[in-house]
Short mmCIF file of C-alpha atoms and ligand atoms in Angstrom, two decimals:
data_model
loop_
_atom_site.label_atom_id
_atom_site.label_comp_id
_atom_site.label_asym_id
_atom_site.label_seq_id
_atom_site.Cartn_x
_atom_site.Cartn_y
_atom_site.Cartn_z
CA UNK A 1 7.48 -8.18 17.38
CA UNK A 2 5.02 -7.42 14.55
CA UNK A 3 4.58 -9.72 11.60
CA UNK A 4 3.90 -8.22 8.19
CA UNK A 5 2.31 -9.92 5.19
CA UNK A 6 2.29 -8.06 1.90
CA UNK A 7 0.09 -8.50 -1.17
CA UNK A 8 1.32 -7.47 -4.59
CA UNK A 9 0.40 -7.84 -8.25
CA UNK A 10 3.52 -6.62 -10.02
CA UNK A 11 6.80 -4.80 -9.60
CA UNK A 12 6.73 -4.64 -5.79
CA UNK A 13 8.89 -1.54 -5.44
CA UNK A 14 6.83 -0.25 -2.52
CA UNK A 15 7.23 -3.54 -0.71
CA UNK A 16 10.96 -3.39 -1.36
CA UNK A 17 11.12 0.16 0.05
CA UNK A 18 9.35 -0.99 3.21
CA UNK A 19 11.61 -4.03 3.57
CA UNK A 20 14.74 -1.90 3.11
CA UNK A 21 13.55 0.71 5.63
CA UNK A 22 13.01 -2.11 8.13
CA UNK A 23 16.57 -3.33 7.63
CA UNK A 24 18.14 0.14 7.72
CA UNK A 25 16.22 1.22 10.79
CA UNK A 26 16.28 -2.19 12.52
CA UNK A 27 12.51 -2.34 12.99
CA UNK A 28 11.23 -5.00 15.34
CA UNK A 29 9.33 -6.83 12.59
CA UNK A 30 9.23 -10.09 10.72
CA UNK A 31 8.18 -10.27 7.07
CA UNK A 32 6.27 -13.52 7.33
CA UNK A 33 5.02 -13.70 3.76
CA UNK A 34 4.46 -12.09 0.41
CA UNK A 35 1.48 -13.10 -1.70
CA UNK A 36 1.01 -12.32 -5.38
CA UNK A 37 -2.11 -12.87 -7.48
CA UNK A 38 0.03 -12.84 -10.62
CA UNK A 39 2.51 -15.71 -10.99
CA UNK A 40 4.88 -13.49 -12.96
CA UNK A 41 4.87 -10.59 -10.44
CA UNK A 42 8.42 -9.24 -10.32
CA UNK A 43 8.21 -8.58 -6.58
CA UNK A 44 8.23 -12.34 -5.95
CA UNK A 45 11.84 -12.47 -7.12
CA UNK A 46 12.96 -9.84 -4.63
CA UNK A 47 11.08 -11.47 -1.74
CA UNK A 48 12.63 -14.85 -2.48
CA UNK A 49 16.10 -13.30 -2.76
CA UNK A 50 15.85 -12.03 0.81
CA UNK A 51 14.33 -15.24 2.17
CA UNK A 52 10.71 -14.13 2.62
CA UNK A 53 8.19 -16.98 2.16
CA UNK A 54 6.07 -16.38 -0.93
CA UNK A 55 2.79 -17.69 -2.28
CA UNK A 56 0.93 -17.23 -5.55
CA UNK A 57 -2.85 -17.20 -5.41
CA UNK A 58 -3.98 -16.69 -8.96
CA UNK A 59 -7.45 -15.10 -8.98
CA UNK A 60 -8.14 -16.73 -12.37
CA UNK A 61 -8.24 -20.13 -10.66
CA UNK A 62 -11.27 -19.20 -8.53
CA UNK A 63 -14.91 -19.16 -9.59
CA UNK A 64 -15.81 -15.99 -7.68
CA UNK A 65 -14.35 -13.00 -5.87
CA UNK A 66 -15.55 -14.53 -2.59
CA UNK A 67 -13.78 -17.84 -3.26
CA UNK A 68 -10.55 -16.03 -4.17
CA UNK A 69 -10.75 -13.88 -1.04
CA UNK A 70 -11.34 -16.94 1.15
CA UNK A 71 -8.15 -18.50 -0.20
CA UNK A 72 -6.33 -15.21 0.24
CA UNK A 73 -7.46 -14.87 3.82
CA UNK A 74 -6.42 -18.44 4.63
CA UNK A 75 -2.95 -17.80 3.24
CA UNK A 76 -2.54 -14.45 5.01
CA UNK A 77 -3.56 -16.04 8.31
CA UNK A 78 -1.32 -19.06 7.67
CA UNK A 79 1.64 -16.69 7.27
CA UNK A 80 0.38 -14.83 10.37
CA UNK A 81 -0.10 -11.09 10.03
CA UNK A 82 -0.36 -8.29 12.55
CA UNK A 83 -0.32 -5.95 9.57
CA UNK A 84 -1.36 -6.58 5.97
CA UNK A 85 0.35 -4.28 3.49
CA UNK A 86 -1.29 -3.93 0.08
CA UNK A 87 1.46 -2.76 -2.24
CA UNK A 88 0.22 -2.49 -5.79
CA UNK A 89 -2.34 -5.26 -5.27
CA UNK A 90 -4.72 -4.82 -8.17
CA UNK A 91 -7.81 -6.64 -6.91
CA UNK A 92 -11.02 -5.32 -5.40
CA UNK A 93 -11.49 -7.01 -2.03
CA UNK A 94 -14.79 -8.30 -0.65
CA UNK A 95 -16.36 -6.78 2.51
CA UNK A 96 -15.75 -9.99 4.50
CA UNK A 97 -12.00 -9.83 3.97
CA UNK A 98 -11.84 -6.10 4.62
CA UNK A 99 -13.73 -6.52 7.88
CA UNK A 100 -11.44 -9.36 8.98
CA UNK A 101 -8.38 -7.08 8.76
CA UNK A 102 -10.02 -3.83 9.84
CA UNK A 103 -7.50 -1.43 11.36
CA UNK A 104 -4.57 -3.62 10.33
CA UNK A 105 -4.63 -3.50 6.56
CA UNK A 106 -3.05 -0.59 4.66
CA UNK A 107 -2.97 0.43 1.03
CA UNK A 108 -1.04 2.95 -1.04
CA UNK A 109 -2.80 4.81 -3.81
CA UNK A 110 -1.09 7.05 -6.38
CA UNK A 111 -3.22 10.17 -5.94
CA UNK A 112 -4.21 12.66 -3.30
CA UNK A 113 -7.34 10.83 -2.15
CA UNK A 114 -10.27 11.41 -2.23
CA UNK A 115 -9.26 12.81 -5.63
CA UNK A 116 -8.94 10.10 -8.32
CA UNK A 117 -9.79 6.77 -6.71
CA UNK A 118 -9.41 3.85 -9.13
CA UNK A 119 -7.11 3.50 -12.11
CA UNK A 120 -5.08 5.81 -14.38
CA UNK A 121 -4.60 8.46 -11.73
CA UNK A 122 -1.66 10.19 -13.43
CA UNK A 123 -3.47 10.54 -16.76
CA UNK A 124 -6.52 11.86 -14.92
CA UNK A 125 -4.50 14.42 -12.95
CA UNK A 126 -2.97 15.68 -16.21
CA UNK A 127 -6.33 15.80 -17.98
CA UNK A 128 -7.88 17.70 -15.09
CA UNK A 129 -5.11 20.30 -15.31
CA UNK A 130 -4.11 19.75 -11.68
CA UNK A 131 -0.91 21.54 -10.64
CA UNK A 132 -0.33 19.24 -7.67
CA UNK A 133 -0.62 15.48 -7.44
CA UNK A 134 0.64 12.89 -5.00
CA UNK A 135 0.11 9.67 -3.11
CA UNK A 136 -1.89 8.47 -0.12
CA UNK A 137 -1.43 5.69 2.43
CA UNK A 138 -4.68 4.72 4.09
CA UNK A 139 -6.29 2.00 6.16
CA UNK A 140 -8.54 -0.15 4.02
CA UNK A 141 -12.29 0.04 4.47
CA UNK A 142 -15.18 -0.99 2.22
CA UNK A 143 -15.16 1.02 -1.01
CA UNK A 144 -12.42 1.25 -3.61
CA UNK A 145 -9.47 3.36 -2.42
CA UNK A 146 -11.37 4.51 0.62
CA UNK A 147 -10.56 4.46 4.29
CA UNK A 148 -8.92 6.57 6.97
CA UNK A 149 -5.91 8.43 5.58
CA UNK A 150 -2.61 7.86 7.41
CA UNK A 151 -0.37 10.17 5.38
CA UNK A 152 -0.02 11.86 2.02
CA UNK A 153 2.76 13.22 -0.15
CA UNK A 154 2.60 15.94 -2.75
CA UNK A 155 4.45 16.51 -6.01
CA UNK A 156 4.20 19.32 -8.56
CA UNK A 157 2.70 18.65 -11.99
CA UNK A 158 5.02 20.17 -14.58
CA UNK A 159 3.65 21.64 -17.83
CA UNK A 160 5.65 19.18 -19.93
CA UNK A 161 4.80 16.07 -17.89
CA UNK A 162 3.79 12.83 -19.54
CA UNK A 163 1.83 10.33 -17.42
CA UNK A 164 4.94 8.21 -16.95
CA UNK A 165 7.11 11.16 -15.89
CA UNK A 166 4.47 12.16 -13.37
CA UNK A 167 4.13 8.55 -12.18
CA UNK A 168 7.88 8.32 -11.59
CA UNK A 169 7.83 11.52 -9.51
CA UNK A 170 4.91 10.22 -7.43
CA UNK A 171 6.53 6.79 -7.00
CA UNK A 172 9.61 8.36 -5.39
CA UNK A 173 7.40 9.87 -2.71
CA UNK A 174 5.44 6.60 -2.32
CA UNK A 175 8.72 5.01 -1.29
CA UNK A 176 8.99 7.62 1.47
CA UNK A 177 5.46 7.64 2.86
CA UNK A 178 4.69 3.92 2.86
CA UNK A 179 7.63 2.96 5.08
CA UNK A 180 6.74 5.90 7.32
CA UNK A 181 3.15 4.73 7.75
CA UNK A 182 4.26 1.16 8.48
CA UNK A 183 6.80 2.40 11.01
CA UNK A 184 4.14 4.41 12.83
CA UNK A 185 1.91 1.32 12.92
CA UNK A 186 4.54 -0.97 14.39
CA UNK A 187 5.43 1.69 16.94
CA UNK A 188 1.77 1.60 18.02
CA UNK A 189 1.39 5.29 17.25
CA UNK A 190 -1.67 5.24 14.98
CA UNK A 191 -5.06 6.01 16.45
CA UNK A 192 -8.16 5.74 14.29
CA UNK A 193 -11.22 7.74 15.23
CA UNK A 194 -13.99 7.51 12.65
CA UNK A 195 -12.36 8.50 9.40
CA UNK A 196 -9.39 10.26 10.98
CA UNK A 197 -5.99 8.85 11.84
CA UNK A 198 -3.83 10.56 14.40
CA UNK A 199 -0.15 9.89 15.02
CA UNK A 200 0.74 9.96 18.70
CA UNK A 201 2.96 11.75 19.60
CA UNK A 202 1.97 14.05 16.76
CA UNK A 203 4.01 14.28 13.59
CA UNK A 204 3.26 15.87 10.24
CA UNK A 205 1.23 13.34 8.24
CA UNK A 206 2.10 15.08 5.02
CA UNK A 207 5.34 15.00 3.08
CA UNK A 208 5.80 18.06 0.86
CA UNK A 209 7.86 17.76 -2.31
CA UNK A 210 11.50 18.43 -1.38
C1 GRF B 1 2.04 2.18 -7.06
O1 GRF B 1 1.97 3.33 -7.84
C2 GRF B 1 0.93 2.14 -6.05
O2 GRF B 1 0.57 3.40 -5.56
C3 GRF B 1 -0.21 1.55 -6.83
O3 GRF B 1 0.39 0.60 -7.68
C4 GRF B 1 1.75 0.92 -7.87
C5 GRF B 1 2.54 -0.26 -7.40
O4 GRF B 1 3.93 -0.12 -7.63
N1 GRF B 1 -1.23 1.04 -5.96
P1 GRF B 1 4.93 -1.19 -7.03
O5 GRF B 1 4.42 -2.56 -7.44
O6 GRF B 1 4.95 -1.03 -5.54
O7 GRF B 1 6.25 -0.88 -7.66
#
């Protein structure tokens, strides 16, 4: 049985989607902990309501990024994690932490990486005049929003879109691809070679807009 620890900063809807997929599909997993760096993160409420142990590690209480990451790592390991799921965790992680969880830490990013790493992806897609946008689940490696891509989803950009309308369309597909990526991981189907991730047996690692 795999144990999953998730890190969030806010709403936690991606975590909730993963948790619900696990229940619906009876995955052989345990959600051993959810950690937030923001005490008021809404996702904490959901985790508590379904009996998942939670912890708050407020980055503002630590003198440096390294000190915060040490505390984070201790808590993740105390919960015990085969897989660390970053789900809207808005902190840049230090190389030491990233290395510690190499090949077993995933992130979701609201763009078609490598396009638009960083913040404000929906605004940037609109400003660039892109006609397609989307989301990416990837293993975490050094570098912001970098690392081997597990799967991506695509949505159209409509001429009348505001950033929040586009964000809502992308979020719907995030809730499809993140559970899919986690399921592949716990089934032992993900193989990383360099910067490429293969699903074995093969499956489309791309979800087109329905
Ligand atoms: C998502 O758009 C995710 O891609 C990004 O932050 C947002 C988190 O949303 N990294 P939620 O907290 O999972 O609802």
